[in-house]
PDB file of C-alpha atoms in Angstrom:
ATOM      1  CA  MET A   1       0.015   0.027  -0.060  1.00  0.00           C
ATOM      2  CA  VAL A   2       2.897   2.361   0.576  1.00  0.00           C
ATOM      3  CA  PHE A   3       4.218   1.854  -2.763  1.00  0.00           C
ATOM      4  CA  GLU A   4       0.919   2.659  -4.203  1.00  0.00           C
ATOM      5  CA  ALA A   5       0.609   5.766  -2.125  1.00  0.00           C
ATOM      6  CA  ASN A   6       3.999   6.771  -3.421  1.00  0.00           C
ATOM      7  CA  ILE A   7       2.822   6.517  -6.923  1.00  0.00           C
ATOM      8  CA  ILE A   8       0.037   8.911  -6.144  1.00  0.00           C
ATOM      9  CA  ILE A   9       2.323  11.572  -4.367  1.00  0.00           C
ATOM     10  CA  TYR A  10       4.602  11.371  -7.370  1.00  0.00           C
ATOM     11  CA  LEU A  11       1.560  11.827  -9.866  1.00  0.00           C
ATOM     12  CA  GLN A  12       0.342  14.644  -7.792  1.00  0.00           C
ATOM     13  CA  SER A  13       3.783  16.329  -7.667  1.00  0.00           C
ATOM     14  CA  ILE A  14       4.154  16.178 -11.534  1.00  0.00           C
ATOM     15  CA  GLY A  15       0.639  16.731 -12.391  1.00  0.00           C
ATOM     16  CA  GLU A  16       0.117  19.794 -10.407  1.00  0.00           C
ATOM     17  CA  GLY A  17      -0.548  22.147 -13.417  1.00  0.00           C
ATOM     18  CA  TRP A  18      -2.873  19.683 -14.911  1.00  0.00           C
ATOM     19  CA  ILE A  19      -5.642  19.467 -12.290  1.00  0.00           C
ATOM     20  CA  THR A  20      -8.264  21.107 -14.269  1.00  0.00           C
ATOM     21  CA  PHE A  21      -7.642  18.878 -17.161  1.00  0.00           C
ATOM     22  CA  PHE A  22      -7.884  15.729 -14.998  1.00  0.00           C
ATOM     23  CA  LYS A  23     -10.911  17.054 -13.231  1.00  0.00           C
ATOM     24  CA  ILE A  24     -12.515  17.343 -16.765  1.00  0.00           C
ATOM     25  CA  ILE A  25     -11.379  13.831 -17.867  1.00  0.00           C
ATOM     26  CA  THR A  26     -12.538  12.246 -14.790  1.00  0.00           C
ATOM     27  CA  LEU A  27     -16.177  13.455 -15.610  1.00  0.00           C
ATOM     28  CA  LEU A  28     -16.025  11.386 -18.762  1.00  0.00           C
ATOM     29  CA  GLY A  29     -15.814   8.338 -16.466  1.00  0.00           C
ATOM     30  CA  SER A  30     -19.042   9.111 -14.811  1.00  0.00           C
ATOM     31  CA  TRP A  31     -22.565   9.994 -15.729  1.00  0.00           C
ATOM     32  CA  LEU A  32     -21.600  12.458 -18.286  1.00  0.00           C
ATOM     33  CA  GLY A  33     -19.580   9.627 -20.282  1.00  0.00           C
ATOM     34  CA  PHE A  34     -22.519   7.466 -19.870  1.00  0.00           C
ATOM     35  CA  ALA A  35     -24.922   9.732 -21.249  1.00  0.00           C
ATOM     36  CA  LEU A  36     -22.731  10.644 -24.365  1.00  0.00           C
ATOM     37  CA  THR A  37     -21.913   7.030 -25.030  1.00  0.00           C
ATOM     38  CA  LEU A  38     -25.641   6.048 -24.751  1.00  0.00           C
ATOM     39  CA  MET A  39     -26.651   8.618 -27.267  1.00  0.00           C
ATOM     40  CA  MET A  40     -23.822   7.568 -29.580  1.00  0.00           C
ATOM     41  CA  ILE A  41     -24.701   3.908 -29.616  1.00  0.00           C
ATOM     42  CA  PHE A  42     -28.493   4.641 -29.683  1.00  0.00           C
ATOM     43  CA  PHE A  43     -28.225   5.917 -33.087  1.00  0.00           C
ATOM     44  CA  LYS A  44     -26.097   3.149 -34.448  1.00  0.00           C
ATOM     45  CA  ASN A  45     -27.638   0.105 -32.688  1.00  0.00           C
ATOM     46  CA  LYS A  46     -30.777   0.475 -30.466  1.00  0.00           C
ATOM     47  CA  LYS A  47     -30.626  -3.105 -29.275  1.00  0.00           C
ATOM     48  CA  LEU A  48     -27.193  -2.626 -28.124  1.00  0.00           C
ATOM     49  CA  SER A  49     -27.855   0.837 -26.543  1.00  0.00           C
ATOM     50  CA  TYR A  50     -30.565  -0.880 -24.324  1.00  0.00           C
ATOM     51  CA  THR A  51     -27.915  -3.545 -23.185  1.00  0.00           C
ATOM     52  CA  PHE A  52     -25.435  -0.759 -22.456  1.00  0.00           C
ATOM     53  CA  PHE A  53     -28.143   0.989 -20.457  1.00  0.00           C
ATOM     54  CA  VAL A  54     -28.954  -2.226 -18.206  1.00  0.00           C
ATOM     55  CA  THR A  55     -25.196  -3.288 -18.050  1.00  0.00           C
ATOM     56  CA  PHE A  56     -24.162   0.216 -16.917  1.00  0.00           C
ATOM     57  CA  LEU A  57     -26.969   0.333 -14.242  1.00  0.00           C
ATOM     58  CA  SER A  58     -26.244  -3.151 -13.080  1.00  0.00           C
ATOM     59  CA  ALA A  59     -22.451  -2.478 -12.735  1.00  0.00           C
ATOM     60  CA  VAL A  60     -23.012   0.754 -10.727  1.00  0.00           C
ATOM     61  CA  LEU A  61     -25.015  -1.155  -8.019  1.00  0.00           C
ATOM     62  CA  LEU A  62     -22.571  -4.087  -7.987  1.00  0.00           C
ATOM     63  CA  ASN A  63     -19.879  -1.709  -7.696  1.00  0.00           C
ATOM     64  CA  LYS A  64     -21.427  -0.173  -4.685  1.00  0.00           C
ATOM     65  CA  GLY A  65     -22.043  -3.555  -3.013  1.00  0.00           C
ATOM     66  CA  ILE A  66     -18.458  -4.642  -3.549  1.00  0.00           C
ATOM     67  CA  LYS A  67     -17.100  -1.215  -2.182  1.00  0.00           C
ATOM     68  CA  ALA A  68     -19.213  -1.601   0.934  1.00  0.00           C
ATOM     69  CA  ILE A  69     -18.055  -5.172   1.660  1.00  0.00           C
ATOM     70  CA  ILE A  70     -14.213  -4.296   1.000  1.00  0.00           C
ATOM     71  CA  ALA A  71     -14.466  -1.038   2.677  1.00  0.00           C
ATOM     72  CA  ARG A  72     -11.025   0.222   1.789  1.00  0.00           C
ATOM     73  CA  PRO A  73     -10.503   3.797   2.955  1.00  0.00           C
ATOM     74  CA  ARG A  74      -9.371   6.491   0.141  1.00  0.00           C
ATOM     75  CA  PRO A  75      -5.798   7.040  -0.157  1.00  0.00           C
ATOM     76  CA  TYR A  76      -5.959  10.725   1.186  1.00  0.00           C
ATOM     77  CA  VAL A  77      -7.672   9.155   4.504  1.00  0.00           C
ATOM     78  CA  SER A  78      -4.556   6.712   5.037  1.00  0.00           C
ATOM     79  CA  PHE A  79      -1.796   9.086   3.878  1.00  0.00           C
ATOM     80  CA  GLN A  80      -1.558  12.794   4.900  1.00  0.00           C
ATOM     81  CA  GLU A  81       0.863  13.577   2.082  1.00  0.00           C
ATOM     82  CA  ILE A  82      -1.890  12.711  -0.395  1.00  0.00           C
ATOM     83  CA  LEU A  83      -4.355  15.540  -1.402  1.00  0.00           C
ATOM     84  CA  ASN A  84      -8.212  14.930  -1.978  1.00  0.00           C
ATOM     85  CA  LEU A  85      -8.098  17.009  -5.210  1.00  0.00           C
ATOM     86  CA  GLY A  86     -11.363  15.303  -6.482  1.00  0.00           C
ATOM     87  CA  ASN A  87     -13.295  16.210  -3.175  1.00  0.00           C
ATOM     88  CA  VAL A  88     -14.659  12.524  -2.975  1.00  0.00           C
ATOM     89  CA  GLY A  89     -15.695  10.359  -0.083  1.00  0.00           C
ATOM     90  CA  GLY A  90     -16.821   6.985   0.544  1.00  0.00           C
ATOM     91  CA  TYR A  91     -14.724   3.824  -0.168  1.00  0.00           C
ATOM     92  CA  SER A  92     -11.695   3.272  -2.579  1.00  0.00           C
ATOM     93  CA  MET A  93     -11.875  -0.404  -3.877  1.00  0.00           C
ATOM     94  CA  PRO A  94     -12.754  -0.812  -6.788  1.00  0.00           C
ATOM     95  CA  SER A  95     -12.972   2.562  -8.637  1.00  0.00           C
ATOM     96  CA  SER A  96     -16.412   3.125 -10.151  1.00  0.00           C
ATOM     97  CA  HIS A  97     -14.903   5.722 -12.593  1.00  0.00           C
ATOM     98  CA  ALA A  98     -12.427   3.097 -13.825  1.00  0.00           C
ATOM     99  CA  MET A  99     -15.327   0.594 -14.032  1.00  0.00           C
ATOM    100  CA  CYS A 100     -17.446   2.814 -16.128  1.00  0.00           C
ATOM    101  CA  ALA A 101     -14.399   3.549 -18.472  1.00  0.00           C
ATOM    102  CA  GLY A 102     -14.124   0.088 -18.974  1.00  0.00           C
ATOM    103  CA  ILE A 103     -17.800  -0.316 -19.820  1.00  0.00           C
ATOM    104  CA  ILE A 104     -17.892   2.719 -22.159  1.00  0.00           C
ATOM    105  CA  ALA A 105     -14.594   1.648 -23.822  1.00  0.00           C
ATOM    106  CA  THR A 106     -15.874  -2.037 -24.294  1.00  0.00           C
ATOM    107  CA  PHE A 107     -19.112  -1.105 -25.778  1.00  0.00           C
ATOM    108  CA  ILE A 108     -17.959   1.616 -28.172  1.00  0.00           C
ATOM    109  CA  LEU A 109     -15.332  -0.813 -29.474  1.00  0.00           C
ATOM    110  CA  TYR A 110     -18.003  -3.626 -29.993  1.00  0.00           C
ATOM    111  CA  ALA A 111     -20.456  -0.984 -31.631  1.00  0.00           C
ATOM    112  CA  VAL A 112     -17.768  -0.175 -34.128  1.00  0.00           C
ATOM    113  CA  ILE A 113     -16.983  -4.002 -34.837  1.00  0.00           C
ATOM    114  CA  SER A 114     -20.601  -5.084 -35.055  1.00  0.00           C
ATOM    115  CA  SER A 115     -21.397  -1.961 -37.469  1.00  0.00           C
ATOM    116  CA  TYR A 116     -18.737  -3.565 -39.870  1.00  0.00           C
ATOM    117  CA  LYS A 117     -20.158  -7.100 -39.453  1.00  0.00           C
ATOM    118  CA  LYS A 118     -23.609  -5.945 -40.552  1.00  0.00           C
ATOM    119  CA  ARG A 119     -22.116  -4.529 -43.699  1.00  0.00           C
ATOM    120  CA  GLU A 120     -19.821  -7.474 -44.101  1.00  0.00           C
ATOM    121  CA  SER A 121     -17.115  -5.278 -44.976  1.00  0.00           C
ATOM    122  CA  LYS A 122     -13.571  -6.689 -45.569  1.00  0.00           C
ATOM    123  CA  SER A 123     -11.887  -3.426 -46.625  1.00  0.00           C
ATOM    124  CA  LYS A 124      -8.862  -1.421 -45.415  1.00  0.00           C
ATOM    125  CA  ASN A 125     -11.250   1.196 -43.904  1.00  0.00           C
ATOM    126  CA  LYS A 126     -12.588  -1.602 -41.453  1.00  0.00           C
ATOM    127  CA  ILE A 127      -9.137  -2.620 -40.228  1.00  0.00           C
ATOM    128  CA  ILE A 128      -8.106   1.192 -39.949  1.00  0.00           C
ATOM    129  CA  SER A 129     -11.349   2.167 -38.286  1.00  0.00           C
ATOM    130  CA  ILE A 130     -11.474  -0.771 -35.718  1.00  0.00           C
ATOM    131  CA  SER A 131      -7.490  -0.161 -34.974  1.00  0.00           C
ATOM    132  CA  LEU A 132      -7.950   3.643 -34.208  1.00  0.00           C
ATOM    133  CA  THR A 133     -11.160   2.812 -32.147  1.00  0.00           C
ATOM    134  CA  SER A 134      -9.025   0.277 -30.075  1.00  0.00           C
ATOM    135  CA  ILE A 135      -6.398   2.862 -29.521  1.00  0.00           C
ATOM    136  CA  PHE A 136      -8.794   5.596 -28.756  1.00  0.00           C
ATOM    137  CA  VAL A 137     -10.895   3.560 -26.197  1.00  0.00           C
ATOM    138  CA  THR A 138      -7.666   2.253 -24.609  1.00  0.00           C
ATOM    139  CA  LEU A 139      -6.330   5.796 -24.179  1.00  0.00           C
ATOM    140  CA  PHE A 140      -9.640   6.916 -22.872  1.00  0.00           C
ATOM    141  CA  ALA A 141      -9.702   4.075 -20.083  1.00  0.00           C
ATOM    142  CA  LEU A 142      -6.186   4.695 -19.192  1.00  0.00           C
ATOM    143  CA  LEU A 143      -6.782   8.551 -18.966  1.00  0.00           C
ATOM    144  CA  ILE A 144      -9.721   7.992 -16.636  1.00  0.00           C
ATOM    145  CA  CYS A 145      -7.727   5.547 -14.535  1.00  0.00           C
ATOM    146  CA  LEU A 146      -4.613   8.136 -14.344  1.00  0.00           C
ATOM    147  CA  SER A 147      -6.959  11.070 -13.353  1.00  0.00           C
ATOM    148  CA  ARG A 148      -8.516   9.132 -10.396  1.00  0.00           C
ATOM    149  CA  MET A 149      -5.037   8.558  -8.963  1.00  0.00           C
ATOM    150  CA  VAL A 150      -3.715  12.229  -9.805  1.00  0.00           C
ATOM    151  CA  LEU A 151      -6.883  13.568  -7.986  1.00  0.00           C
ATOM    152  CA  GLY A 152      -6.059  11.253  -4.734  1.00  0.00           C
ATOM    153  CA  ALA A 153      -9.262   9.256  -5.102  1.00  0.00           C
ATOM    154  CA  HIS A 154      -7.949   5.749  -5.838  1.00  0.00           C
ATOM    155  CA  TYR A 155      -4.724   3.478  -5.614  1.00  0.00           C
ATOM    156  CA  LEU A 156      -3.535   1.841  -8.772  1.00  0.00           C
ATOM    157  CA  THR A 157      -5.227  -1.491  -7.680  1.00  0.00           C
ATOM    158  CA  ASP A 158      -8.412   0.311  -7.173  1.00  0.00           C
ATOM    159  CA  VAL A 159      -8.474   1.441 -10.879  1.00  0.00           C
ATOM    160  CA  LEU A 160      -7.079  -1.689 -12.371  1.00  0.00           C
ATOM    161  CA  VAL A 161      -9.720  -3.876 -10.346  1.00  0.00           C
ATOM    162  CA  GLY A 162     -12.455  -1.157 -11.394  1.00  0.00           C
ATOM    163  CA  LEU A 163     -11.353  -1.447 -15.170  1.00  0.00           C
ATOM    164  CA  PHE A 164     -11.342  -5.222 -15.233  1.00  0.00           C
ATOM    165  CA  GLU A 165     -14.707  -5.258 -13.568  1.00  0.00           C
ATOM    166  CA  GLY A 166     -16.135  -3.007 -16.148  1.00  0.00           C
ATOM    167  CA  VAL A 167     -14.795  -4.970 -19.255  1.00  0.00           C
ATOM    168  CA  LEU A 168     -15.946  -8.156 -17.645  1.00  0.00           C
ATOM    169  CA  ILE A 169     -19.355  -7.034 -16.877  1.00  0.00           C
ATOM    170  CA  SER A 170     -19.620  -5.466 -20.633  1.00  0.00           C
ATOM    171  CA  VAL A 171     -18.632  -8.893 -22.089  1.00  0.00           C
ATOM    172  CA  VAL A 172     -21.243 -10.691 -20.029  1.00  0.00           C
ATOM    173  CA  GLY A 173     -23.890  -8.143 -21.007  1.00  0.00           C
ATOM    174  CA  ILE A 174     -22.825  -8.356 -24.797  1.00  0.00           C
ATOM    175  CA  LEU A 175     -22.746 -12.174 -24.676  1.00  0.00           C
ATOM    176  CA  ILE A 176     -26.246 -12.222 -23.124  1.00  0.00           C
ATOM    177  CA  LEU A 177     -27.495  -9.671 -25.867  1.00  0.00           C
ATOM    178  CA  LYS A 178     -26.287 -12.192 -28.546  1.00  0.00           C
ATOM    179  CA  LEU A 179     -27.742 -14.984 -27.030  1.00  0.00           C
ATOM    180  CA  ILE A 180     -31.191 -13.270 -26.946  1.00  0.00           C
ATOM    181  CA  LEU A 181     -30.881 -12.240 -30.523  1.00  0.00           C
ATOM    182  CA  LYS A 182     -30.057 -15.768 -31.642  1.00  0.00           C
ATOM    183  CA  LYS A 183     -32.961 -17.074 -29.792  1.00  0.00           C
ATOM    184  CA  MET A 184     -35.185 -14.535 -31.438  1.00  0.00           C
ATOM    185  CA  LYS A 185     -33.742 -15.405 -34.812  1.00  0.00           C
ATOM    186  CA  GLU A 186     -34.335 -19.088 -34.236  1.00  0.00           C
ATOM    187  CA  LYS A 187     -37.963 -18.390 -33.316  1.00  0.00           C
ATOM    188  CA  THR A 188     -38.709 -16.078 -36.106  1.00  0.00           C
ATOM    189  CA  TYR A 189     -37.227 -18.851 -38.480  1.00  0.00           C
ATOM    190  CA  GLU A 190     -39.403 -21.559 -36.908  1.00  0.00           C
ATOM    191  CA  CYS A 191     -42.614 -19.366 -37.361  1.00  0.00           C
ATOM    192  CA  ASN A 192     -41.516 -18.759 -41.104  1.00  0.00           C
ATOM    193  CA  GLN A 193     -41.280 -22.346 -41.290  1.00  0.00           C
ATOM    194  CA  ASN A 194     -44.481 -23.328 -39.968  1.00  0.00           C
ATOM    195  CA  ASN A 195     -46.177 -20.661 -41.774  1.00  0.00           C
ATOM    196  CA  ASN A 196     -44.786 -21.970 -45.158  1.00  0.00           C
ATOM    197  CA  LYS A 197     -46.375 -25.555 -44.549  1.00  0.00           C
TER     198      LYS A 197
END
């Protein structure tokens, strides 16, 4: 824990002039990022946007439960040298902002990949678009995680666990959606077969 505290102390010392930037970035790992992503996905894939909505809300509730069970104090509570630049309270592990970043990143990437699957495209544009999206969402998630540490709200393990939690919950949500869509397709096919008899 001392090692992780030293990481935060170092980040706060070098990021002193960037606090406003990190405060803005950290907003994108909360309800603002959720709302923007929901709107973006909704116009591309309505069914995926519903899944994103349910996954996000489920993850927030799960995260609150995990935090209450682990009850890890915030870094600034345990170490006087760490400043509470984000004006946050509550418990530290896992980071809900990092979890949100993981969910947003996973769903954006999946939305881009699935849009190309619908078009059955094998062009260079597909590879470039998916590669650029992968880089963008990775940088986005990493910046959110970094902002939480710079602001003194979380340890490194908090953000890593939160990020993993977000990606894992997203994958489960997407797999459930695919299973439901597959079942619906099979039922439609069966109905069509019966109508043709």
